Amino acid sequence: MIISVICPTRKRKRDVARLIKSVIDTADNLECVELVFVVDDDDIESIEFLDFMIGNKKVTVKIKKVVVERNKYIFSDLANQALPHCEGELFLAIGDDGVFKTSKWDLEIINEFSLVEDKILLLHFNDLSGHSHNLAGHLVLHKNWIDCVGYFSPPWFNGDWGDWWLTNISKEVGRKKYREDIIIEHLNIQFNKAKPDETYYQHKKRRESLGSPQTNPEHPFNTKKEVKKQNIESLKDFIKNYRSKK
């Protein structure tokens, strides 16, 4: 199985370089890993940097860039734009402020999914945030899950909350697994692990505008309840039908 690591990024080429290096330094088999970055068409510095990395023969992991029109897609829909360009069966969600810390993480992920015949599993990891055992931030889904619900990242959150959505669904389906021993650190500005930049302030503005389900009646957790119910039913039906075909 190939793991497609999907990372939307904006004006953070140093962070992207750090992420790429961490993958190269820790993966067991780079032939089974690809990095797919989603960048805005006005982010020239990121585009040029990724072109350089893609053309650099010393970079031993496959890198792709997907350029999208600036502001055409809301925040949580950016990762979905990578899907047509991915070669993998497994899709790993990460931000440009993530760093792989555990050796052979790729092998461990593939082994976990090999144990689940229908591949309906949300596998998530320790991001050293203190709440990663409950909240699936850095996570992996299989193509079967995406085919069932129609997306990798729920495409209606113009801010945070997409990880909560997937966490809740996985709990309802009974297919959430946490690997505390696999560390993919989140160098979050809110955890004082990085300095605020333009990208952070733009995201902060979106997050505050969206609010929470308790403060915003139009929050997707309130307006998309039927969609969430359908997603859960689709995944449960897939599991049931898979078993019946055996």
C-alpha angles and dihedrals in degrees: 000000000000120000115217108203106205119201127172109203140176128192095333105112093151090055090046090052090050091050093049092049092049091054092049092046097049111028118102097211117018090188086072095051133072129178116217116189123194112208136176118251091238093053095094095164092058093044092051093045093050091047088054092049093046091052095044109103090199090066103092100193125075112254128190132182126209113196117205133183111267112259094000091114128041118241100267092046095059095085091055090062088069095059099086089053097049125103096191135101090207122059123201120197118214139150126228087257092065126105128191110229106167122081118237093012089148093056091048092051093049090048092052093053092044087064092058110070097196091040093225099143138124106211117188138177148217109276092175091243097120094240101060092106088067103029122055103219103149102034145158129222130181125234089252091064092049092048090053098052101026100238145059095213118027101255102217108069113098090190133008127332100082090104091051090051093054092042092054093047093049091052092050091050092045093234106113119121127179123204106197091179093062107079122199101166120217107215091200121180088221088061090052090247095122140020121259115259138175093277091052094051092048091052092045089056092051092047094051091046091053094049121179136301088259096053102032120056089193093055110127090240085065101036098039100050092119091050091051090050090050091049091054092047092048092053093046091048091051091052092047095047092047090055093048092054093057 
